[in-house]
Short mmCIF file of C-alpha atoms in Angstrom, two decimals:
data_model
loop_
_atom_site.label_atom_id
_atom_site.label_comp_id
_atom_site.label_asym_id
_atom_site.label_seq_id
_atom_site.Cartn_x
_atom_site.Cartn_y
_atom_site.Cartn_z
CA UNK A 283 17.70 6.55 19.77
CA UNK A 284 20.59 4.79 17.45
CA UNK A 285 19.37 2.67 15.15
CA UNK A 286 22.16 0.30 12.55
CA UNK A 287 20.98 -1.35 9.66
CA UNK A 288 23.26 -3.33 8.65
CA UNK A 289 22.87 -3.76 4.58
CA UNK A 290 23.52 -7.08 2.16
CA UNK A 291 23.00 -6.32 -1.26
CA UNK A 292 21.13 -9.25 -3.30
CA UNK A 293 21.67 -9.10 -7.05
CA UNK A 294 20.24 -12.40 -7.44
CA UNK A 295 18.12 -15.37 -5.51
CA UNK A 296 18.71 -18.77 -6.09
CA UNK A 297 17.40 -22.51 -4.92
CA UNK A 298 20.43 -23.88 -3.08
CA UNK A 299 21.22 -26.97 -0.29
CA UNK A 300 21.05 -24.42 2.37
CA UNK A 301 19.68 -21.19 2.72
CA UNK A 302 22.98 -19.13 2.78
CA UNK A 303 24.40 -15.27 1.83
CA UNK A 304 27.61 -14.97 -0.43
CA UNK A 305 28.97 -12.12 -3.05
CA UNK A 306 25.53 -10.66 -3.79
CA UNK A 307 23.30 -14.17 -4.20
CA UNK A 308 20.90 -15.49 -1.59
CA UNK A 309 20.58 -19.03 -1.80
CA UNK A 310 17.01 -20.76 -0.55
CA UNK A 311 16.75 -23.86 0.43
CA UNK A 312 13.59 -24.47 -0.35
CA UNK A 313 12.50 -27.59 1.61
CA UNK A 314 13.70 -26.22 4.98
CA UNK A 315 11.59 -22.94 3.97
CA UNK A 316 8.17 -24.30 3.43
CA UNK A 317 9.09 -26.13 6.67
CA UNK A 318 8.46 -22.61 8.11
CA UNK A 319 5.29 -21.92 5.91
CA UNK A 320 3.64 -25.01 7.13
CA UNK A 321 4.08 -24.66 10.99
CA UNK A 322 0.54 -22.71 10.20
CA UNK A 323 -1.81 -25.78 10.46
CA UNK A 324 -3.94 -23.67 8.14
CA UNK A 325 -1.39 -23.67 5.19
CA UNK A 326 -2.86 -26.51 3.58
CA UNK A 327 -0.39 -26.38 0.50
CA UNK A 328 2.76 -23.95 -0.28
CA UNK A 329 5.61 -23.81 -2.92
CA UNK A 330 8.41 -20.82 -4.02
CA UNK A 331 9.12 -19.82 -7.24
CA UNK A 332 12.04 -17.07 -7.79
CA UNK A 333 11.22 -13.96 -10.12
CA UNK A 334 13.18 -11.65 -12.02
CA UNK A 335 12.71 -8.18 -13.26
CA UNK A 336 11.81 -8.89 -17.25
CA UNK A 337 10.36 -12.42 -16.93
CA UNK A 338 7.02 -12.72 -18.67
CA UNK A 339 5.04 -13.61 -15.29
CA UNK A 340 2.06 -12.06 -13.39
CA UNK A 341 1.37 -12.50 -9.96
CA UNK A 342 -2.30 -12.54 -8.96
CA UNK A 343 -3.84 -12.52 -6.07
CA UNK A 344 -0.50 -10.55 -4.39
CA UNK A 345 -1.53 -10.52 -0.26
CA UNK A 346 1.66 -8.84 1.12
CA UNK A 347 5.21 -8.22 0.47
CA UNK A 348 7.91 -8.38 3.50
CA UNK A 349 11.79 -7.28 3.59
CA UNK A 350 14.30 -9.80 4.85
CA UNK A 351 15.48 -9.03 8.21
CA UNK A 352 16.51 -10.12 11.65
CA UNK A 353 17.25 -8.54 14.44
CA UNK A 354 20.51 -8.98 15.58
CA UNK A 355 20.94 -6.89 18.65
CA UNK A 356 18.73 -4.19 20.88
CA UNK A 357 15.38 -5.70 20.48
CA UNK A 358 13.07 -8.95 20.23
CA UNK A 359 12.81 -9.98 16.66
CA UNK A 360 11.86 -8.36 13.20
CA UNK A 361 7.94 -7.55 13.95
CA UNK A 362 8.18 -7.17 17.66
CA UNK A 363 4.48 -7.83 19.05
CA UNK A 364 3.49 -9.78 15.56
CA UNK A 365 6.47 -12.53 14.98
CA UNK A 366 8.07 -12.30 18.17
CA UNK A 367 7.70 -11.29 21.53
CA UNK A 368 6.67 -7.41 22.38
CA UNK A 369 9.92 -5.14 22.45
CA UNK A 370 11.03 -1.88 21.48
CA UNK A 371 11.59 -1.81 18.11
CA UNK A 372 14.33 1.56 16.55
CA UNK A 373 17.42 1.10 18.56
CA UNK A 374 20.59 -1.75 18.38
CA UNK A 375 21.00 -2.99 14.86
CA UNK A 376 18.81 -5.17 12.59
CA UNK A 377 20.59 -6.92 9.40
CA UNK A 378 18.36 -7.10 5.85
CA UNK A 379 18.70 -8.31 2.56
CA UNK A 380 18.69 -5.81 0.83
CA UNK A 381 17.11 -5.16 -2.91
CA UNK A 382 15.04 -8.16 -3.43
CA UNK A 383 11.80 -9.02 -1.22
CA UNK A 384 9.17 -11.98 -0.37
CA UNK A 385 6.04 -11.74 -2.27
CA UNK A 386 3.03 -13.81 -0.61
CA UNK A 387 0.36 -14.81 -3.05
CA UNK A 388 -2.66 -16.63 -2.65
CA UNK A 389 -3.28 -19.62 -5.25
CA UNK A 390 -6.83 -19.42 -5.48
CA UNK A 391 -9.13 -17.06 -3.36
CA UNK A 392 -8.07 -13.37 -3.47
CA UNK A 393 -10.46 -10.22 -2.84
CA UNK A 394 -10.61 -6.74 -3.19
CA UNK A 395 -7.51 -5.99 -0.82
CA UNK A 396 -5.55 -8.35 -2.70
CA UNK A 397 -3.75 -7.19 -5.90
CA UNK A 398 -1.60 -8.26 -8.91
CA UNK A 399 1.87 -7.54 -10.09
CA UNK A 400 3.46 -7.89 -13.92
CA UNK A 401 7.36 -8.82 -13.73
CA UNK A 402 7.57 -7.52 -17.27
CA UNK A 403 5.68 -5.77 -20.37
CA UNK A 404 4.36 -2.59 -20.54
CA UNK A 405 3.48 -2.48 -16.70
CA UNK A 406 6.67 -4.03 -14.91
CA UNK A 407 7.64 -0.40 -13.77
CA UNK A 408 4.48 -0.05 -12.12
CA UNK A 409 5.60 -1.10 -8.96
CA UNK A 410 9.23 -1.21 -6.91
CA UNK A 411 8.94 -5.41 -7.46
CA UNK A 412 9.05 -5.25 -10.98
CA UNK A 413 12.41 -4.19 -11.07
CA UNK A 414 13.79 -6.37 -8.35
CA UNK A 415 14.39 -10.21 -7.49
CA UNK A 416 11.43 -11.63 -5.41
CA UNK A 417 10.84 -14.57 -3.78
CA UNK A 418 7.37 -16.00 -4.18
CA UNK A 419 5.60 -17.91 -1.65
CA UNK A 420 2.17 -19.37 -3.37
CA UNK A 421 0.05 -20.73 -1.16
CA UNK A 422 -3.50 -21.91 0.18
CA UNK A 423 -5.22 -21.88 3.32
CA UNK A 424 -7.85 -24.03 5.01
CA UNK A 425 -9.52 -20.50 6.38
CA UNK A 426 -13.22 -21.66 4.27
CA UNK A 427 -15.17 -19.24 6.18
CA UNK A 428 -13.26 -16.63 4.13
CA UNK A 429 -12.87 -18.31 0.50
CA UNK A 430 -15.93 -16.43 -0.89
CA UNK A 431 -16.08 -13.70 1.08
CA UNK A 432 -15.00 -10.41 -0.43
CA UNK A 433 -12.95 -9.09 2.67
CA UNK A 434 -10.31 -11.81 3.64
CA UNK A 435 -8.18 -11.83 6.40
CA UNK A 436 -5.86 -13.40 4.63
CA UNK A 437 -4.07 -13.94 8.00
CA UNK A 438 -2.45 -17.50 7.87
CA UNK A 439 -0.89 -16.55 3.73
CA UNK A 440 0.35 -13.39 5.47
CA UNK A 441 2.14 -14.62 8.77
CA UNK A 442 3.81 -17.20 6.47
CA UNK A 443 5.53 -14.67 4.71
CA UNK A 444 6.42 -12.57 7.93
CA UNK A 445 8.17 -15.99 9.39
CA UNK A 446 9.68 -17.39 6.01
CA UNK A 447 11.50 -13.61 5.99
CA UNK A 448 12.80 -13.20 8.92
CA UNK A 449 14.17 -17.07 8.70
CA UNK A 450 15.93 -16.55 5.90
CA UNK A 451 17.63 -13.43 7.17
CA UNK A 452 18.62 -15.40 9.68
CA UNK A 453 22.04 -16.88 7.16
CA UNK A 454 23.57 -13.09 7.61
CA UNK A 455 22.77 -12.86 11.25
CA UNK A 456 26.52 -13.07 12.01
CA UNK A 457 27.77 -11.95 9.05
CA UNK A 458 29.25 -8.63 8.31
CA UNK A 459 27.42 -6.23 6.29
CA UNK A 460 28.19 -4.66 3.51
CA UNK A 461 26.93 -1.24 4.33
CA UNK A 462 25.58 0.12 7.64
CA UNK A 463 22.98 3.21 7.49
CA UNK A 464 23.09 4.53 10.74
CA UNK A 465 19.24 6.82 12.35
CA UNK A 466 20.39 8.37 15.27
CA UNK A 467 17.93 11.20 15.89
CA UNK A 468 18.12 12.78 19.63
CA UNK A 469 15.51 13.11 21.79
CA UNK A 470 13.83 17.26 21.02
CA UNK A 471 15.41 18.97 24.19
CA UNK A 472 18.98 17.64 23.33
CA UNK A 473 19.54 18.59 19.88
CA UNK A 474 22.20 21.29 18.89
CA UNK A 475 20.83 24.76 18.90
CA UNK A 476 21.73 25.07 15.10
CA UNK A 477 19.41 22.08 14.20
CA UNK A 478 16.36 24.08 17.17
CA UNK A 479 16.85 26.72 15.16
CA UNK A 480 15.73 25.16 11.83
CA UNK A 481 11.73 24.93 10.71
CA UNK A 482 10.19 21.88 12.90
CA UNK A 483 8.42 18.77 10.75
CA UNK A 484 6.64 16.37 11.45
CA UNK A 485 5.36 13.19 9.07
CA UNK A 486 2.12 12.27 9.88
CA UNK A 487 0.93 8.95 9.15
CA UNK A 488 -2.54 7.61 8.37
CA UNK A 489 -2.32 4.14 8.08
CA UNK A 490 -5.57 1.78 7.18
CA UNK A 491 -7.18 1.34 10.30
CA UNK A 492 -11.37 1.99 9.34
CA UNK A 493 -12.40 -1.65 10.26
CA UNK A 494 -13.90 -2.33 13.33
CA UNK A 495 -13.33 -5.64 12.97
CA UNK A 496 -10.19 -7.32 14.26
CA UNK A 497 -7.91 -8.86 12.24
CA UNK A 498 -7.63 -6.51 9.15
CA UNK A 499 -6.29 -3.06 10.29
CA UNK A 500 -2.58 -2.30 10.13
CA UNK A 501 -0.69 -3.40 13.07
CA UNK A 502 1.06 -1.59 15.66
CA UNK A 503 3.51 -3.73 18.08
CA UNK A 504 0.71 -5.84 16.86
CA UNK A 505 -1.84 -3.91 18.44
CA UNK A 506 -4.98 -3.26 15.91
CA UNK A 507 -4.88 0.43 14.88
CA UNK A 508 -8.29 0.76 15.08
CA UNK A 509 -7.88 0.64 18.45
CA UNK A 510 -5.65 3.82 18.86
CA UNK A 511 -5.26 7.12 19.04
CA UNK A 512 -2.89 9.62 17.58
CA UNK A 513 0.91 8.79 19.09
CA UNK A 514 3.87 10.61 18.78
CA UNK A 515 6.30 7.82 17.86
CA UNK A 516 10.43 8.67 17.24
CA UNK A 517 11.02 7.42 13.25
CA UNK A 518 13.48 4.07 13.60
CA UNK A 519 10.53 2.68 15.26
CA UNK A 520 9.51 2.47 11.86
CA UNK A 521 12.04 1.41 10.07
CA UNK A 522 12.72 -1.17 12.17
CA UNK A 523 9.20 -2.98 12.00
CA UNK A 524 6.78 -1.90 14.45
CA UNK A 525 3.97 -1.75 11.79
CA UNK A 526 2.60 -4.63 9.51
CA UNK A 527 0.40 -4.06 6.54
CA UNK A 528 -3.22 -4.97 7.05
CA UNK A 529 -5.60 -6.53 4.79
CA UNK A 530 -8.17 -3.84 3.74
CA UNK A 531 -8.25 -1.36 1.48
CA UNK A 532 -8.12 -1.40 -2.77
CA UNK A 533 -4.87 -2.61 -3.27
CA UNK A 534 -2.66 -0.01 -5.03
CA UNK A 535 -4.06 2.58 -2.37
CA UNK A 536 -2.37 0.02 0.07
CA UNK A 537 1.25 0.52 2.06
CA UNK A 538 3.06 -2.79 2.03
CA UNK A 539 4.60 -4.26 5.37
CA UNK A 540 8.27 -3.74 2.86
CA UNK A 541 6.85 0.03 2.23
CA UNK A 542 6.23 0.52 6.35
CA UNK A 543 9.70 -0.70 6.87
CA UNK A 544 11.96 0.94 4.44
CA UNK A 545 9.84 4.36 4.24
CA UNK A 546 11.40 6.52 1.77
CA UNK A 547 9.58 9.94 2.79
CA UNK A 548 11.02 9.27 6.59
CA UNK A 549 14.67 8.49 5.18
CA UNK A 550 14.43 11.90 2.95
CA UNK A 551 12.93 13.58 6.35
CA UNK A 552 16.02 12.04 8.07
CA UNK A 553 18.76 13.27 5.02
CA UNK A 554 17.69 17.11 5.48
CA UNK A 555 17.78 16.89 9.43
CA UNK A 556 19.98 19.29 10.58
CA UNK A 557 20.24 20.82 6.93
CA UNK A 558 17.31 22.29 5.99
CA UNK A 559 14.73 21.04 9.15
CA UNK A 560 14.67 19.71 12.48
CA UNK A 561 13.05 16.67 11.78
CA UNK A 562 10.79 15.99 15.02
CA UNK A 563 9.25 12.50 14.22
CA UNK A 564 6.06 11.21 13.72
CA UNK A 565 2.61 11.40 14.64
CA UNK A 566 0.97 7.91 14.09
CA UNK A 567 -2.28 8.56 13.30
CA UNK A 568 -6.00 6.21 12.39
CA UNK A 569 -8.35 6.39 9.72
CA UNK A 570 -11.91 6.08 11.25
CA UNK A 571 -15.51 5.23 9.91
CA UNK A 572 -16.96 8.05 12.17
CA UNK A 573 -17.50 11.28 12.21
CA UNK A 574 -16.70 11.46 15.49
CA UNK A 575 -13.87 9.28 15.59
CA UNK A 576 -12.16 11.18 12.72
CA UNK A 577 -12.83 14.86 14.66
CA UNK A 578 -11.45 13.42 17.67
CA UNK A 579 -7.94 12.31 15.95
CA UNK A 580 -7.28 14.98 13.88
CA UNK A 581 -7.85 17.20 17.07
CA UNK A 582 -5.18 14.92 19.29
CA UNK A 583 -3.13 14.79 16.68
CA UNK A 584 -2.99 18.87 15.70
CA UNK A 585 -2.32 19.55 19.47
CA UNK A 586 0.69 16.78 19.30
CA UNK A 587 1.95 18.63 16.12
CA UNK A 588 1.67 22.19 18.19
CA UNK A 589 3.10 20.54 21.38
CA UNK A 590 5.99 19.79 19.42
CA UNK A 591 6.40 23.10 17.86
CA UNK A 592 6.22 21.86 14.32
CA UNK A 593 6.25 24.49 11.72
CA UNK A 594 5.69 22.14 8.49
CA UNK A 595 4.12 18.76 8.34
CA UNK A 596 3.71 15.96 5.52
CA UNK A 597 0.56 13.97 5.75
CA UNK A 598 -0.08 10.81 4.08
CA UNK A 599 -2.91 8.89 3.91
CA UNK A 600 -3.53 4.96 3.26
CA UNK A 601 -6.65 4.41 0.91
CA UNK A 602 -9.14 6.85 -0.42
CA UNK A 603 -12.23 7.50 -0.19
CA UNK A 604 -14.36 7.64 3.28
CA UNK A 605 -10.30 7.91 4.52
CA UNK A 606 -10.41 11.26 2.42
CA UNK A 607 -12.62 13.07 5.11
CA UNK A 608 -10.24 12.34 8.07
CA UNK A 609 -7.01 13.07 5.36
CA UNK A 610 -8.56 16.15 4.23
CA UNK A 611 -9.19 17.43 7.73
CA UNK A 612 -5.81 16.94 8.84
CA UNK A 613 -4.36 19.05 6.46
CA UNK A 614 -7.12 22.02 7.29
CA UNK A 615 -6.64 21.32 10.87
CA UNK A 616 -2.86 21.54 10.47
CA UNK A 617 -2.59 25.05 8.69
CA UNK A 618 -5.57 26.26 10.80
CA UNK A 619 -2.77 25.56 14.20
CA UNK A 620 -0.51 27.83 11.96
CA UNK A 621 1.29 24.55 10.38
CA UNK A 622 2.49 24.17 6.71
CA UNK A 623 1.07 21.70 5.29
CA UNK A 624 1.58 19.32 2.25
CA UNK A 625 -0.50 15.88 1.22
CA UNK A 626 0.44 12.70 -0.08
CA UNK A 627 -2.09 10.51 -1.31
CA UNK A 628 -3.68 9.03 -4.82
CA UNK A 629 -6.50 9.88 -5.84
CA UNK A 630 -9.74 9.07 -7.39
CA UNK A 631 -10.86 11.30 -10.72
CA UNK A 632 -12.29 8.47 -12.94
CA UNK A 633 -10.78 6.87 -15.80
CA UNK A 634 -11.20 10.16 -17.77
CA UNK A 635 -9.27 12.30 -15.19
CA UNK A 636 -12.45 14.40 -14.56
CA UNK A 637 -14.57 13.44 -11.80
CA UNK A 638 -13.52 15.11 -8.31
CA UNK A 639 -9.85 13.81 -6.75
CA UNK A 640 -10.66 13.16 -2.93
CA UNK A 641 -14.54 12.69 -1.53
CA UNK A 642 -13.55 15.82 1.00
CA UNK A 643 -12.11 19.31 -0.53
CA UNK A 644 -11.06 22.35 1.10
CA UNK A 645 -9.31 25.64 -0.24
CA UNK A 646 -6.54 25.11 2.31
CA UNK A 647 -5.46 21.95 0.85
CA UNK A 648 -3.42 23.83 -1.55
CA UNK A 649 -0.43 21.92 -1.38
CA UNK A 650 -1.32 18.37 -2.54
CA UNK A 651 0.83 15.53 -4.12
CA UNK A 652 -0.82 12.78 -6.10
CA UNK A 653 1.20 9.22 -6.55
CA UNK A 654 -1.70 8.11 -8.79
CA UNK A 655 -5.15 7.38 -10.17
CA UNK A 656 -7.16 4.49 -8.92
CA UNK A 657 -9.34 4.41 -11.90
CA UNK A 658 -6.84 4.60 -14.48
CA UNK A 659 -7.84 1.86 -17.18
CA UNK A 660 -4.62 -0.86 -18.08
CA UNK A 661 -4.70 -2.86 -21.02
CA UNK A 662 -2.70 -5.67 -20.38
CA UNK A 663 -1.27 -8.26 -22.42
CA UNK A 664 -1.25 -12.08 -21.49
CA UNK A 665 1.43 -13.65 -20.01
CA UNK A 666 2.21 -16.67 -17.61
CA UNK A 667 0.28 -16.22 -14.40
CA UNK A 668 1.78 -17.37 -10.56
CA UNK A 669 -1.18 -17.82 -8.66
CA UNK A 670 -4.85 -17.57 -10.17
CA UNK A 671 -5.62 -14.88 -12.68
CA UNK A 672 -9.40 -15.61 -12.24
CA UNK A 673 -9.04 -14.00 -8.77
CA UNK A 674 -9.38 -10.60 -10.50
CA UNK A 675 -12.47 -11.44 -12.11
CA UNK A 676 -14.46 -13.69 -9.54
CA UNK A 677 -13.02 -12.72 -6.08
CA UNK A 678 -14.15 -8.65 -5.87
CA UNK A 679 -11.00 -7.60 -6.45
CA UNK A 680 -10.71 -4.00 -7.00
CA UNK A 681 -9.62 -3.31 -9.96
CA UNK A 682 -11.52 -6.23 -12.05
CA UNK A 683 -14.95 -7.41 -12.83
CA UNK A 684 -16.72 -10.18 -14.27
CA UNK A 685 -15.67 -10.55 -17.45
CA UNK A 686 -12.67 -8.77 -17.36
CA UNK A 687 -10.09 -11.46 -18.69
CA UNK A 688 -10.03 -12.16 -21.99
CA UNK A 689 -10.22 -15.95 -23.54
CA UNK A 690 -6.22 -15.52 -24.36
CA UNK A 691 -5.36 -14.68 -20.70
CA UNK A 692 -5.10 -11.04 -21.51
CA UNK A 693 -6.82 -8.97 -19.39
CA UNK A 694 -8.03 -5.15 -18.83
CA UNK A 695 -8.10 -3.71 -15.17
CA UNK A 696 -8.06 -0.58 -13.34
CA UNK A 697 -5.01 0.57 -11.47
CA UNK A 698 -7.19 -0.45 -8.12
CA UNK A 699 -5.99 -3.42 -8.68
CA UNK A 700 -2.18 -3.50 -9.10
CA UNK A 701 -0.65 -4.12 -6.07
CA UNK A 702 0.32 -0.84 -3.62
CA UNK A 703 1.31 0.87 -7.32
CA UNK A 704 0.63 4.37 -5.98
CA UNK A 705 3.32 3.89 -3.70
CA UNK A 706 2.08 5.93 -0.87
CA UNK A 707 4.90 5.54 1.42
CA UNK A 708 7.16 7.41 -1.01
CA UNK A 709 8.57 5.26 -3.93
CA UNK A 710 5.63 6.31 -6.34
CA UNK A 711 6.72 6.58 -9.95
CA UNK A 712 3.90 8.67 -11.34
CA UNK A 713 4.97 12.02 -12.59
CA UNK A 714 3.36 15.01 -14.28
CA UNK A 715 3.45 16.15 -17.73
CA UNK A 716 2.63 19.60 -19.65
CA UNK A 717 0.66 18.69 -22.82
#
């Protein structure tokens, strides 16, 4: 499967007469793009303000955050089964703007899956958006069956921003790109016999899929995940949009639909195929309330890992907590089928680093990488505020509480809150220090 994304590298968005691509700047125009917003009848008001890395701003409460990109030939549309039409998503070529993003923000209601984002101070490097040009959509919904509830949907803010992205990639459709990265991994039985002879690995992916509930798990083809089972799924599938972020889970333990789309731990996976492993694909996995449910999965998905003759795997899970238990016996499960095993997940030890990382432990997780601590206590300074800073006090979200702002529109949080900063999907920016 051959896979072409064809790259246009943004240095800077600007409001323009017509939404247009030329030497590095995306122009918006701006009344032709809420046009798109409001075709939800839900979307009961909408505007766009442009950010840059540095600018004294805070976005709060932060719902999703979406590449630009069209497809332009071999498949349906951007977020095939969710945006457009059901197709196979991974093969033909897709075009993206690449470097900047769309950030959808709510302007009142937020909740505990929602999260907030500093453009500069102390925290800008928190997250991949603080050091890149976003587009902010700010809107409000009619959806009053989920204003004070703590668990939002968050659906008609969030399909907005899927629609507004892909229409603006639409100005490079027929343009030539700038760059073209080229995934074109063979199917197992016809790859050389130098690259069969290297260690097989798989990724395994846990995205959020514990409600049982529709309308808040991660999509597949936009097929509810919680509604799966493990799949063996070939990686440009991936990177070419078959998943879309949900709308539960603490925020910085979330993946992003950008993050599911531009994975950085498949694309270093990819670079050391046929160098140092025989990169096999992926095992799509769930993240289940049950007992049951979470024995069953890791079971089908160890026997897809074996069936495939992996010899190394990379787990990662979305979230923490009761998602622990069904990370935690993945990785046991793995190196019990004779598979080495590593983890990628945050973690949970408290804001004084010493309360126990994940809610499940085992002595063969040995081989465990952290991309952050939920608890970890931010001091942060005021600043203008897109959106509705009272969100992180009154709405549940994570990472605030009552009384958590300060009567100068400072505020303190805990990282919970900041949107997907643990980076899960690869782009974390935590590191470790000797003391």
């Amino acid at each position: 499967m051959r896979l072409e994304i064809g790259k246009f590298k943004v240095r800077d968005i600007v409001f323009g007469d017509k939404t247009a691509y030329c030497g590095g700047i995306l122009s918006v125009n701006k009344e032709d793009a809420l046009k798109v917003v409001c075709e939800d009848k839900y979307i009961t008001e909408a505007d766009l303000k442009i950010v840059h890395p540095g600018d004294m701003v805070r976005l709060c409460p932060v719902k999703d955050s979406v590449e630009f990109r069209c497809k332009v030939d071999g498949g349906e549309g951007a977020y095939p089964g969710v945006t457009s039409p059901l197709g196979q998503a991974g093969m033909g070529r897709t075009h993206v703007l690449d470097g900047v993003s769309l950030l959808s923000v709510g302007k009142h209601w937020g909740g505990f899956q929602d999260g907030l984002i500093d453009m500069g101070g102390p925290y800008q490097h928190y997250t991949i958006w603080g050091d890149m040009p976003n587009l902010v959509l700010i809107a409000d919904t009619s959806e009053l069956d989920e204003q004070r509830e703590q668990q939002k949907k968050n659906h008609a803010i969030r399909w907005a921003g899927l629609r507004l992205a892909e229409h603006i990639a639409e100005c490079v459709r027929d343009m030539e790109p700038e760059e073209v990265d080229v995934y074109d991994l063979p199917a197992l039985n016809e790859r050389d016999e130098k690259t069969k002879a290297l260690p097989g690995v798989v990724y395994v992916l846990q995205p959020q899929t514990q409600m049982e509930a529709l309308g808040y798990n991660t999509l597949v083809y936009g097929w509810d995940g919680n509604r799966m089972l493990p799949t063996f799924m070939h990686p440009n599938e991936f990177l070419d949009g078959c998943l879309v972020s949900g709308s539960f889970m603490p925020s910085s333990s979330k993946i992003s639909t950008y993050e599911f789309s531009t994975n950085p731990m498949i694309k270093r996976l990819y670079a050391q195929h046929g160098k140092t492993i025989n990169f096999l694909g992926v095992i799509l996995s769930t993240l289940n309330p049950k007992m049951e449910e979470k024995a069953r999965c890791v079971q089908i998905a160890g026997q897809i890992a074996v069936a495939l003759g992996a010899k190394g795997a990379v787990v990662a899970e979305e979230g923490y907590g009761n998602p622990d238990v069904d990370y935690t016996a993945m990785l046991v499960e793995l190196e019990r089928l004779g598979i080495k095993t590593i983890g990628l997940s945050d973690e949970a030890t408290g804001r004084d680093g010493a309360s126990q990382p994940l809610v499940s432990m085992n002595p063969a997780t040995d081989a465990l990488v952290t991309t952050g601590n939920v608890s970890q206590f931010y001091e942060m300074p005021a600043m203008e505020v897109i959106g509705e800073l009272e969100a992180l006090a009154r709405d549940g979200n994570s990472g605030g509480w009552e009384g958590c702002i300060n009567p100068d529109g400072s505020c303190v949080m805990e990282n919970n809150g900041m949107f997907c900063a643990n980076h899960i999907s690869g782009y974390s920016r935590r590191s470790c220090a000797d003391f």
